[in-house]
Amino acid sequence: MQHVSSTSSCHDPGSQNNTIHQFLTMTEQAVAVAGGIIGGILLFVLIGITAYLLWKKFCWFHSYEKLTGAVKTTNANAVFQDQSEIQLKSTSLVSKQKSVAVVVLSRSRSVPFIIPPTLHERDWINLMNEEHVQEGSDPYMIPQSGPRSSFHSLAGAYVVGTINPELYKFPEDKSETDFPEGNIGRLWFSIEYEQESERLLVSLIKVRKLQPPAADSCSPFVKIYLLPDERSYLQSKMKRKTLNPQFDENFVFQVSSKMLFYRTLKFLVYHVDKQKKHHLLGQVIFPLKNELLTNDNKLIIWRDLEKENLEPPSEHGDIQFSLSYNDYLGRLTVVVLRARGLKLHEESHSISVHVKVSLMNHNKFIKSKKTAAVLGSPNPVYNETFSFKADQTELDTASLNLSVLQSIKGEKTHLLGHVVVGPFMYTRGKELEHWNEMISKPKELVKRWHALRHST
């Protein structure tokens, strides 16, 4: 019994070896299977990456064939056609690519904007003057020697868009071509004010489309006044036998900054005939009060010439203004232009003259507005615009009263004269004609002179 129990309690060495061998065999098989799976996955990934890179290279090589929305340019067509003819002699592939580019460009009117291959993947920096310079590059690059085909010039290029030449044309200056009917000439000048030296710099630039009397050849010159001083003036040189004189002359007026905005520039354009007589062709009146004149602020201005009123002023002086009525907005507009020949109570620079514009209805006051004061001039210039609300049904009962008033510091205001324009109910003669012409020409400015009447 002891022999049996001892034998059963011992393990067989052969069976242990078989078990270990089977375990090792299964492990090797598992490792081989796992290695095969991993190797297959890596091979599949490698094949996919290779295929993707080949597809990207093919797409990049033919990217310029996908140009769409470009615009036609005849010069570009001629260049590309010549280049494609040269390339046909070398390779059929390049010829095919060039023909596609020609077809695409023939559908457009703009020029393709292309970055050359040598500039790809470069960094760019902005300069203060808004130019672009390539970072780390030599601005004076020496081109490669030897002929280059059209394929070499475009095959590696990026088409980043197109340029429309119409966007880079300078806008046409209509002031040189757009002359209204009845125009007697147009004058260009510039003004600038120096604060420190208190000097007004006036540059007479040019005059265009002058209308001389009869068929005489025109020899013009210009006189320049700084109103209200009409006793002194500056004069340009005379230009012989031209209707479009170019002056380019500079003039200086000494005027304090306090008085600057009370002054007015006046240009008189004359023609000298063969007998040396002077004929006034037209004038330009330009008040300085509405302009922003500072150092380094040079204003270039043009104005149409106006005919001077050669009739002598009336007993109490005259006033010029424009009327306009907008029937759609129900708005009555008055532009007070100037007065002349005023009978001032005293001639002094401390005297100021302004115009009061009043809207009346059935002789009842509705609303009034007034211009800025002009100092010490019997011929003040205003150029100020006022608007009043007035329904179209009220035009038969409404009227405008323009009063010219003089005031002296510390004294009472004096009425120099007034004029009333309106319908038949209130006016006759030129005042009634002016009102009726305004109604018959809606939205147009109707300009006229009127004699002032004095009333106590």
Tab-separated table of C-alpha atoms in Angstrom:
chain	number	residue	atom	x	y	z
A	1	MET	CA	0.000	0.000	0.000
A	2	GLN	CA	2.830	2.301	0.651
A	3	HIS	CA	4.315	1.612	-2.813
A	4	VAL	CA	1.059	2.422	-4.581
A	5	SER	CA	0.508	5.743	-2.817
A	6	SER	CA	4.014	6.898	-3.439
A	7	THR	CA	3.746	6.113	-7.108
A	8	SER	CA	0.449	7.975	-7.541
A	9	SER	CA	1.729	11.008	-5.781
A	10	CYS	CA	4.608	11.584	-8.313
A	11	HIS	CA	4.144	13.450	-11.640
A	12	ASP	CA	5.088	11.977	-15.030
A	13	PRO	CA	7.972	14.066	-16.610
A	14	GLY	CA	6.956	13.158	-20.186
A	15	SER	CA	3.474	14.576	-19.895
A	16	GLN	CA	4.881	17.852	-18.564
A	17	ASN	CA	7.157	18.249	-21.564
A	18	ASN	CA	4.269	17.657	-23.941
A	19	THR	CA	2.192	20.311	-22.262
A	20	ILE	CA	4.975	22.909	-22.470
A	21	HIS	CA	5.638	22.098	-26.116
A	22	GLN	CA	1.956	22.525	-26.983
A	23	PHE	CA	1.843	25.892	-25.181
A	24	LEU	CA	4.916	27.166	-27.039
A	25	THR	CA	3.519	26.027	-30.355
A	26	MET	CA	0.234	27.873	-29.756
A	27	THR	CA	2.127	31.033	-28.709
A	28	GLU	CA	4.229	30.992	-31.874
A	29	GLN	CA	1.116	30.557	-33.993
A	30	ALA	CA	-0.595	33.508	-32.230
A	31	VAL	CA	2.450	35.725	-32.709
A	32	ALA	CA	2.672	34.768	-36.391
A	33	VAL	CA	-1.023	35.549	-36.916
A	34	ALA	CA	-0.734	38.924	-35.112
A	35	GLY	CA	2.403	39.803	-37.092
A	36	GLY	CA	0.642	38.954	-40.344
A	37	ILE	CA	-2.347	41.145	-39.447
A	38	ILE	CA	-0.151	44.108	-38.442
A	39	GLY	CA	1.990	43.742	-41.541
A	40	GLY	CA	-1.128	43.691	-43.731
A	41	ILE	CA	-2.463	46.822	-42.068
A	42	LEU	CA	0.846	48.666	-42.525
A	43	LEU	CA	1.032	47.568	-46.161
A	44	PHE	CA	-2.525	48.807	-46.773
A	45	VAL	CA	-1.746	52.172	-45.130
A	46	LEU	CA	1.445	52.538	-47.171
A	47	ILE	CA	-0.419	51.797	-50.402
A	48	GLY	CA	-3.133	54.369	-49.437
A	49	ILE	CA	-0.579	57.100	-48.662
A	50	THR	CA	1.257	56.444	-51.916
A	51	ALA	CA	-1.991	56.623	-53.911
A	52	TYR	CA	-3.006	59.905	-52.137
A	53	LEU	CA	0.363	61.537	-52.861
A	54	LEU	CA	0.189	60.519	-56.517
A	55	TRP	CA	-3.371	61.942	-56.780
A	56	LYS	CA	-2.328	65.242	-55.144
A	57	LYS	CA	0.635	65.574	-57.502
A	58	PHE	CA	-1.616	64.930	-60.505
A	59	CYS	CA	-4.150	67.523	-59.301
A	60	TRP	CA	-1.427	70.128	-58.621
A	61	PHE	CA	0.123	69.497	-62.043
A	62	HIS	CA	-3.194	70.221	-63.765
A	63	SER	CA	-4.496	72.916	-61.363
A	64	TYR	CA	-4.281	75.775	-63.903
A	65	GLU	CA	-6.666	73.879	-66.165
A	66	LYS	CA	-9.425	74.478	-63.590
A	67	LEU	CA	-9.427	78.272	-64.045
A	68	THR	CA	-13.054	79.395	-64.088
A	69	GLY	CA	-14.764	82.740	-64.194
A	70	ALA	CA	-11.787	84.444	-65.892
A	71	VAL	CA	-12.493	87.220	-68.350
A	72	LYS	CA	-11.434	87.611	-71.980
A	73	THR	CA	-8.359	89.588	-73.000
A	74	THR	CA	-7.307	89.846	-76.625
A	75	ASN	CA	-3.639	90.471	-75.793
A	76	ALA	CA	-3.507	87.456	-73.470
A	77	ASN	CA	-5.101	85.309	-76.195
A	78	ALA	CA	-2.446	86.320	-78.705
A	79	VAL	CA	0.371	85.568	-76.252
A	80	PHE	CA	-1.013	82.197	-75.229
A	81	GLN	CA	-1.753	81.218	-78.839
A	82	ASP	CA	1.829	81.997	-79.882
A	83	GLN	CA	3.209	80.084	-76.945
A	84	SER	CA	1.005	77.054	-77.613
A	85	GLU	CA	2.174	76.965	-81.247
A	86	ILE	CA	5.810	76.812	-80.053
A	87	GLN	CA	4.991	74.130	-77.509
A	88	LEU	CA	3.255	71.956	-80.151
A	89	LYS	CA	6.669	71.392	-81.704
A	90	SER	CA	8.060	69.956	-78.459
A	91	THR	CA	5.478	67.752	-76.674
A	92	SER	CA	1.814	66.943	-77.278
A	93	LEU	CA	1.100	66.954	-73.531
A	94	VAL	CA	2.147	70.575	-73.080
A	95	SER	CA	0.196	71.522	-76.208
A	96	LYS	CA	-2.927	70.009	-74.729
A	97	GLN	CA	-2.479	71.916	-71.463
A	98	LYS	CA	-1.913	75.218	-73.281
A	99	SER	CA	-4.969	74.734	-75.466
A	100	VAL	CA	-7.090	74.290	-72.345
A	101	ALA	CA	-5.697	77.520	-70.900
A	102	VAL	CA	-6.464	79.358	-74.160
A	103	VAL	CA	-10.045	78.094	-74.173
A	104	VAL	CA	-10.553	79.202	-70.585
A	105	LEU	CA	-9.087	82.667	-71.137
A	106	SER	CA	-11.138	83.213	-74.277
A	107	ARG	CA	-14.267	83.283	-72.123
A	108	SER	CA	-13.148	86.181	-69.961
A	109	ARG	CA	-12.250	89.853	-70.096
A	110	SER	CA	-9.765	90.038	-67.246
A	111	VAL	CA	-6.119	89.119	-66.892
A	112	PRO	CA	-5.164	86.097	-64.696
A	113	PHE	CA	-3.060	87.058	-61.685
A	114	ILE	CA	-0.374	84.328	-61.274
A	115	ILE	CA	2.336	83.746	-58.662
A	116	PRO	CA	5.455	82.274	-60.355
A	117	PRO	CA	6.784	78.938	-59.063
A	118	THR	CA	9.985	80.578	-57.743
A	119	LEU	CA	7.895	82.594	-55.248
A	120	HIS	CA	5.874	79.690	-53.828
A	121	GLU	CA	5.936	79.072	-50.094
A	122	ARG	CA	7.719	82.361	-49.374
A	123	ASP	CA	6.759	84.643	-46.481
A	124	TRP	CA	5.781	88.226	-47.254
A	125	ILE	CA	5.949	91.273	-45.023
A	126	ASN	CA	4.121	94.619	-45.217
A	127	LEU	CA	6.063	97.871	-45.318
A	128	MET	CA	4.869	101.268	-44.070
A	129	ASN	CA	4.406	102.563	-47.624
A	130	GLU	CA	2.002	99.717	-48.375
A	131	GLU	CA	4.450	97.982	-50.711
A	132	HIS	CA	5.201	94.298	-50.432
A	133	VAL	CA	8.741	92.923	-50.306
A	134	GLN	CA	9.660	89.283	-50.105
A	135	GLU	CA	11.371	88.473	-46.796
A	136	GLY	CA	14.950	87.287	-47.138
A	137	SER	CA	15.051	87.714	-50.921
A	138	ASP	CA	17.144	89.804	-53.241
A	139	PRO	CA	14.990	92.476	-54.928
A	140	TYR	CA	17.379	92.554	-57.880
A	141	MET	CA	17.007	88.966	-59.078
A	142	ILE	CA	18.935	87.942	-62.177
A	143	PRO	CA	16.712	86.013	-64.608
A	144	GLN	CA	17.813	82.595	-65.688
A	145	SER	CA	19.620	82.491	-69.014
A	146	GLY	CA	18.344	80.583	-72.007
A	147	PRO	CA	14.910	80.449	-73.640
A	148	ARG	CA	11.915	79.399	-71.595
A	149	SER	CA	8.878	77.748	-73.102
A	150	SER	CA	5.303	78.560	-72.180
A	151	PHE	CA	5.162	75.325	-70.212
A	152	HIS	CA	8.072	76.410	-68.014
A	153	SER	CA	6.457	79.794	-67.409
A	154	LEU	CA	3.062	78.477	-66.311
A	155	ALA	CA	3.307	74.815	-65.334
A	156	GLY	CA	4.301	75.459	-61.727
A	157	ALA	CA	2.380	78.687	-61.254
A	158	TYR	CA	-0.543	79.299	-58.903
A	159	VAL	CA	-3.518	81.095	-60.437
A	160	VAL	CA	-4.738	83.113	-57.451
A	161	GLY	CA	-7.425	85.144	-59.229
A	162	THR	CA	-8.007	87.603	-62.039
A	163	ILE	CA	-7.517	91.362	-62.474
A	164	ASN	CA	-10.248	93.463	-64.078
A	165	PRO	CA	-8.541	96.348	-65.957
A	166	GLU	CA	-11.752	98.424	-65.767
A	167	LEU	CA	-11.277	98.811	-61.998
A	168	TYR	CA	-7.932	100.569	-62.428
A	169	LYS	CA	-8.972	103.316	-64.832
A	170	PHE	CA	-8.868	106.862	-63.475
A	171	PRO	CA	-12.346	108.412	-63.202
A	172	GLU	CA	-13.064	110.885	-65.943
A	173	ASP	CA	-12.858	114.538	-64.888
A	174	LYS	CA	-16.252	115.806	-66.024
A	175	SER	CA	-15.351	119.377	-65.133
A	176	GLU	CA	-13.250	119.429	-68.314
A	177	THR	CA	-16.014	118.142	-70.593
A	178	ASP	CA	-19.425	118.716	-68.993
A	179	PHE	CA	-20.345	122.289	-69.927
A	180	PRO	CA	-24.024	123.264	-69.624
A	181	GLU	CA	-25.893	125.029	-72.391
A	182	GLY	CA	-25.234	128.756	-72.452
A	183	ASN	CA	-21.933	128.403	-70.579
A	184	ILE	CA	-19.571	131.363	-71.146
A	185	GLY	CA	-16.464	129.791	-69.612
A	186	ARG	CA	-15.118	127.965	-66.570
A	187	LEU	CA	-12.337	129.042	-64.192
A	188	TRP	CA	-10.077	126.877	-61.988
A	189	PHE	CA	-8.197	128.234	-58.979
A	190	SER	CA	-6.829	127.113	-55.608
A	191	ILE	CA	-6.716	128.790	-52.189
A	192	GLU	CA	-4.610	128.200	-49.091
A	193	TYR	CA	-4.216	130.206	-45.872
A	194	GLU	CA	-1.010	130.491	-43.823
A	195	GLN	CA	-1.950	131.066	-40.190
A	196	GLU	CA	1.423	132.302	-38.933
A	197	SER	CA	2.041	134.881	-41.651
A	198	GLU	CA	-1.700	135.610	-42.142
A	199	ARG	CA	-1.388	135.300	-45.887
A	200	LEU	CA	-4.072	134.093	-48.303
A	201	LEU	CA	-2.412	132.261	-51.202
A	202	VAL	CA	-4.447	132.231	-54.415
A	203	SER	CA	-3.316	130.243	-57.465
A	204	LEU	CA	-4.959	131.054	-60.783
A	205	ILE	CA	-4.799	127.774	-62.712
A	206	LYS	CA	-6.723	128.018	-65.997
A	207	VAL	CA	-9.855	129.067	-67.858
A	208	ARG	CA	-11.683	126.953	-70.450
A	209	LYS	CA	-14.297	127.540	-73.195
A	210	LEU	CA	-14.230	131.332	-73.249
A	211	GLN	CA	-16.794	133.063	-75.456
A	212	PRO	CA	-15.212	136.255	-76.880
A	213	PRO	CA	-17.323	138.987	-78.510
A	214	ALA	CA	-17.889	138.666	-82.273
A	215	ALA	CA	-15.260	136.642	-84.123
A	216	ASP	CA	-12.208	138.281	-82.586
A	217	SER	CA	-9.398	136.056	-81.446
A	218	CYS	CA	-9.331	135.956	-77.656
A	219	SER	CA	-6.423	137.368	-75.618
A	220	PRO	CA	-7.603	137.013	-71.990
A	221	PHE	CA	-6.285	138.098	-68.601
A	222	VAL	CA	-7.783	138.018	-65.082
A	223	LYS	CA	-8.152	140.593	-62.308
A	224	ILE	CA	-8.465	139.271	-58.743
A	225	TYR	CA	-10.104	141.269	-55.918
A	226	LEU	CA	-10.492	140.493	-52.229
A	227	LEU	CA	-13.830	142.111	-51.401
A	228	PRO	CA	-15.007	144.355	-49.872
A	229	ASP	CA	-11.885	146.193	-51.056
A	230	GLU	CA	-12.682	147.022	-54.698
A	231	ARG	CA	-10.049	149.711	-55.110
A	232	SER	CA	-7.048	147.367	-55.289
A	233	TYR	CA	-6.583	144.159	-57.234
A	234	LEU	CA	-3.935	141.759	-58.566
A	235	GLN	CA	-3.690	140.979	-62.269
A	236	SER	CA	-2.494	137.983	-64.268
A	237	LYS	CA	-0.439	138.010	-67.454
A	238	MET	CA	-2.280	138.189	-70.772
A	239	LYS	CA	-2.454	135.012	-72.872
A	240	ARG	CA	-2.546	135.657	-76.609
A	241	LYS	CA	-4.981	134.081	-79.073
A	242	THR	CA	-6.496	131.305	-76.999
A	243	LEU	CA	-9.952	130.379	-75.720
A	244	ASN	CA	-8.416	128.007	-73.155
A	245	PRO	CA	-5.671	129.942	-71.368
A	246	GLN	CA	-3.352	128.187	-68.918
A	247	PHE	CA	-2.137	130.668	-66.281
A	248	ASP	CA	-0.495	128.799	-63.363
A	249	GLU	CA	0.184	132.065	-61.507
A	250	ASN	CA	0.317	132.666	-57.749
A	251	PHE	CA	-0.994	135.685	-55.842
A	252	VAL	CA	-0.821	136.705	-52.172
A	253	PHE	CA	-3.315	138.746	-50.130
A	254	GLN	CA	-2.524	139.918	-46.611
A	255	VAL	CA	-5.576	139.381	-44.389
A	256	SER	CA	-5.979	138.632	-40.677
A	257	SER	CA	-7.524	135.353	-39.547
A	258	LYS	CA	-10.337	137.265	-37.796
A	259	MET	CA	-11.401	139.012	-41.015
A	260	LEU	CA	-10.738	136.124	-43.403
A	261	PHE	CA	-14.233	134.659	-43.298
A	262	TYR	CA	-15.808	138.062	-43.960
A	263	ARG	CA	-13.921	138.411	-47.242
A	264	THR	CA	-14.871	137.316	-50.764
A	265	LEU	CA	-12.696	136.548	-53.790
A	266	LYS	CA	-13.773	138.087	-57.066
A	267	PHE	CA	-12.283	137.070	-60.444
A	268	LEU	CA	-12.936	139.222	-63.516
A	269	VAL	CA	-11.958	137.694	-66.877
A	270	TYR	CA	-11.217	140.253	-69.621
A	271	HIS	CA	-10.501	140.041	-73.336
A	272	VAL	CA	-8.154	142.502	-75.050
A	273	ASP	CA	-9.085	143.303	-78.655
A	274	LYS	CA	-6.837	144.588	-81.446
A	275	GLN	CA	-7.471	148.193	-80.388
A	276	LYS	CA	-6.247	147.369	-76.863
A	277	LYS	CA	-9.757	147.797	-75.424
A	278	HIS	CA	-10.786	145.597	-72.509
A	279	HIS	CA	-14.038	143.609	-72.686
A	280	LEU	CA	-15.391	141.854	-69.601
A	281	LEU	CA	-16.203	138.212	-70.507
A	282	GLY	CA	-17.433	137.046	-67.106
A	283	GLN	CA	-16.837	136.914	-63.381
A	284	VAL	CA	-16.609	134.471	-60.490
A	285	ILE	CA	-17.634	135.469	-56.950
A	286	PHE	CA	-16.360	133.154	-54.194
A	287	PRO	CA	-17.098	133.876	-50.466
A	288	LEU	CA	-14.511	132.466	-48.062
A	289	LYS	CA	-16.806	132.085	-45.040
A	290	ASN	CA	-17.930	128.541	-45.885
A	291	GLU	CA	-14.441	127.130	-46.513
A	292	LEU	CA	-12.109	125.345	-44.092
A	293	LEU	CA	-8.799	127.135	-44.662
A	294	THR	CA	-5.889	125.882	-42.565
A	295	ASN	CA	-2.201	125.213	-43.046
A	296	ASP	CA	-1.478	122.347	-45.450
A	297	ASN	CA	-5.064	122.460	-46.682
A	298	LYS	CA	-4.981	123.560	-50.302
A	299	LEU	CA	-8.396	123.647	-51.960
A	300	ILE	CA	-8.682	123.339	-55.740
A	301	ILE	CA	-11.979	124.815	-56.974
A	302	TRP	CA	-13.704	125.470	-60.291
A	303	ARG	CA	-16.613	127.793	-61.004
A	304	ASP	CA	-18.551	128.774	-64.123
A	305	LEU	CA	-18.255	132.375	-65.243
A	306	GLU	CA	-21.262	134.630	-64.795
A	307	LYS	CA	-22.148	137.721	-66.763
A	308	GLU	CA	-21.906	140.929	-64.793
A	309	ASN	CA	-25.063	142.968	-64.476
A	310	LEU	CA	-24.123	146.030	-66.533
A	311	GLU	CA	-27.263	147.971	-65.615
A	312	PRO	CA	-26.717	150.616	-62.931
A	313	PRO	CA	-28.152	149.687	-59.515
A	314	SER	CA	-31.560	151.016	-58.527
A	315	GLU	CA	-32.088	153.872	-56.081
A	316	HIS	CA	-31.845	151.722	-52.933
A	317	GLY	CA	-29.750	148.912	-54.381
A	318	ASP	CA	-30.499	145.450	-55.811
A	319	ILE	CA	-30.567	141.912	-54.488
A	320	GLN	CA	-30.016	138.668	-56.397
A	321	PHE	CA	-31.539	135.363	-55.271
A	322	SER	CA	-32.769	132.035	-56.642
A	323	LEU	CA	-36.119	130.309	-56.070
A	324	SER	CA	-36.982	126.632	-56.379
A	325	TYR	CA	-40.035	124.557	-55.425
A	326	ASN	CA	-40.065	120.782	-54.965
A	327	ASP	CA	-43.676	119.669	-55.417
A	328	TYR	CA	-42.898	116.121	-54.245
A	329	LEU	CA	-41.404	117.220	-50.897
A	330	GLY	CA	-43.526	120.363	-50.559
A	331	ARG	CA	-40.375	122.425	-50.019
A	332	LEU	CA	-39.696	126.031	-51.046
A	333	THR	CA	-35.972	126.857	-51.376
A	334	VAL	CA	-34.413	130.340	-51.428
A	335	VAL	CA	-30.730	130.941	-52.235
A	336	VAL	CA	-29.626	134.453	-51.251
A	337	LEU	CA	-26.703	135.220	-53.566
A	338	ARG	CA	-25.631	138.867	-53.267
A	339	ALA	CA	-26.642	142.508	-53.123
A	340	ARG	CA	-25.173	145.589	-54.803
A	341	GLY	CA	-25.366	149.358	-54.640
A	342	LEU	CA	-26.623	149.446	-51.054
A	343	LYS	CA	-26.955	152.911	-49.497
A	344	LEU	CA	-25.199	152.394	-46.187
A	345	HIS	CA	-25.808	154.976	-43.475
A	346	GLU	CA	-22.080	155.032	-42.694
A	347	GLU	CA	-19.134	153.534	-44.531
A	348	SER	CA	-17.232	151.684	-41.854
A	349	HIS	CA	-15.856	148.190	-41.357
A	350	SER	CA	-17.867	148.007	-38.117
A	351	ILE	CA	-21.107	148.118	-40.132
A	352	SER	CA	-22.614	144.695	-40.856
A	353	VAL	CA	-25.285	143.880	-43.427
A	354	HIS	CA	-27.477	140.771	-43.450
A	355	VAL	CA	-30.619	139.559	-45.244
A	356	LYS	CA	-33.758	138.348	-43.481
A	357	VAL	CA	-36.013	135.939	-45.437
A	358	SER	CA	-39.619	135.618	-44.191
A	359	LEU	CA	-42.360	133.254	-45.361
A	360	MET	CA	-45.844	134.811	-45.225
A	361	ASN	CA	-49.309	133.364	-45.799
A	362	HIS	CA	-52.334	135.681	-46.176
A	363	ASN	CA	-49.947	138.420	-44.967
A	364	LYS	CA	-49.456	136.522	-41.708
A	365	PHE	CA	-45.937	135.730	-40.567
A	366	ILE	CA	-45.066	132.002	-40.718
A	367	LYS	CA	-41.291	131.676	-40.324
A	368	SER	CA	-38.093	133.656	-40.966
A	369	LYS	CA	-34.381	132.943	-41.388
A	370	LYS	CA	-31.396	135.241	-41.859
A	371	THR	CA	-27.959	135.162	-43.448
A	372	ALA	CA	-24.643	135.748	-41.751
A	373	ALA	CA	-23.528	139.374	-41.561
A	374	VAL	CA	-21.055	140.837	-44.054
A	375	LEU	CA	-18.930	143.687	-42.732
A	376	GLY	CA	-18.585	147.100	-44.321
A	377	SER	CA	-19.525	146.410	-47.954
A	378	PRO	CA	-22.217	148.010	-50.134
A	379	ASN	CA	-21.916	144.923	-52.376
A	380	PRO	CA	-22.131	141.949	-49.963
A	381	VAL	CA	-21.966	138.338	-51.159
A	382	TYR	CA	-23.847	135.628	-49.241
A	383	ASN	CA	-24.484	132.396	-51.202
A	384	GLU	CA	-26.683	130.972	-48.435
A	385	THR	CA	-29.595	128.550	-48.855
A	386	PHE	CA	-32.841	128.399	-46.847
A	387	SER	CA	-35.770	125.968	-47.091
A	388	PHE	CA	-39.388	126.324	-45.976
A	389	LYS	CA	-42.200	123.766	-45.821
A	390	ALA	CA	-45.030	124.884	-48.104
A	391	ASP	CA	-47.845	122.735	-49.464
A	392	GLN	CA	-48.602	123.125	-53.158
A	393	THR	CA	-52.114	124.335	-52.332
A	394	GLU	CA	-50.580	127.246	-50.353
A	395	LEU	CA	-48.596	128.709	-53.253
A	396	ASP	CA	-51.521	130.915	-54.300
A	397	THR	CA	-51.640	132.597	-50.894
A	398	ALA	CA	-47.983	132.435	-49.765
A	399	SER	CA	-45.244	135.014	-50.400
A	400	LEU	CA	-41.596	135.692	-49.549
A	401	ASN	CA	-40.275	138.924	-48.071
A	402	LEU	CA	-36.516	139.555	-48.334
A	403	SER	CA	-35.272	142.462	-46.211
A	404	VAL	CA	-31.726	143.878	-46.278
A	405	LEU	CA	-30.753	145.134	-42.811
A	406	GLN	CA	-27.796	147.178	-41.576
A	407	SER	CA	-26.605	147.121	-37.978
A	408	ILE	CA	-23.897	149.003	-36.084
A	409	LYS	CA	-22.553	147.881	-32.727
A	410	GLY	CA	-24.624	149.382	-29.950
A	411	GLU	CA	-27.119	150.969	-32.336
A	412	LYS	CA	-30.505	150.127	-33.765
A	413	THR	CA	-30.870	148.038	-36.930
A	414	HIS	CA	-31.781	149.993	-40.066
A	415	LEU	CA	-33.804	148.675	-43.015
A	416	LEU	CA	-31.970	149.415	-46.287
A	417	GLY	CA	-34.671	147.941	-48.502
A	418	HIS	CA	-36.870	144.921	-49.153
A	419	VAL	CA	-38.571	143.006	-51.954
A	420	VAL	CA	-41.653	140.746	-52.014
A	421	VAL	CA	-42.110	137.861	-54.463
A	422	GLY	CA	-45.311	135.869	-54.699
A	423	PRO	CA	-48.539	135.285	-56.648
A	424	PHE	CA	-50.796	137.869	-58.299
A	425	MET	CA	-52.448	138.581	-54.939
A	426	TYR	CA	-49.312	140.405	-53.692
A	427	THR	CA	-46.973	141.279	-56.586
A	428	ARG	CA	-46.677	142.454	-60.168
A	429	GLY	CA	-43.907	142.793	-62.756
A	430	LYS	CA	-40.563	140.995	-62.305
A	431	GLU	CA	-41.471	139.680	-58.845
A	432	LEU	CA	-44.609	137.968	-60.175
A	433	GLU	CA	-42.703	136.611	-63.211
A	434	HIS	CA	-40.022	135.139	-60.940
A	435	TRP	CA	-42.658	133.376	-58.793
A	436	ASN	CA	-44.552	131.974	-61.790
A	437	GLU	CA	-41.330	130.757	-63.443
A	438	MET	CA	-40.425	128.934	-60.222
A	439	ILE	CA	-43.801	127.106	-60.255
A	440	SER	CA	-43.535	126.252	-63.969
A	441	LYS	CA	-40.032	124.768	-63.508
A	442	PRO	CA	-40.266	122.502	-60.455
A	443	LYS	CA	-36.998	121.459	-58.799
A	444	GLU	CA	-34.999	124.003	-60.855
A	445	LEU	CA	-33.251	127.043	-59.392
A	446	VAL	CA	-34.538	130.223	-61.046
A	447	LYS	CA	-32.140	133.140	-60.503
A	448	ARG	CA	-32.958	136.868	-60.904
A	449	TRP	CA	-32.025	140.373	-59.754
A	450	HIS	CA	-34.662	142.522	-58.032
A	451	ALA	CA	-34.681	146.210	-57.105
A	452	LEU	CA	-35.027	146.953	-53.408
A	453	ARG	CA	-37.874	149.144	-52.210
A	454	HIS	CA	-37.565	151.351	-49.156
A	455	SER	CA	-40.300	151.586	-46.541
A	456	THR	CA	-40.355	153.221	-43.127
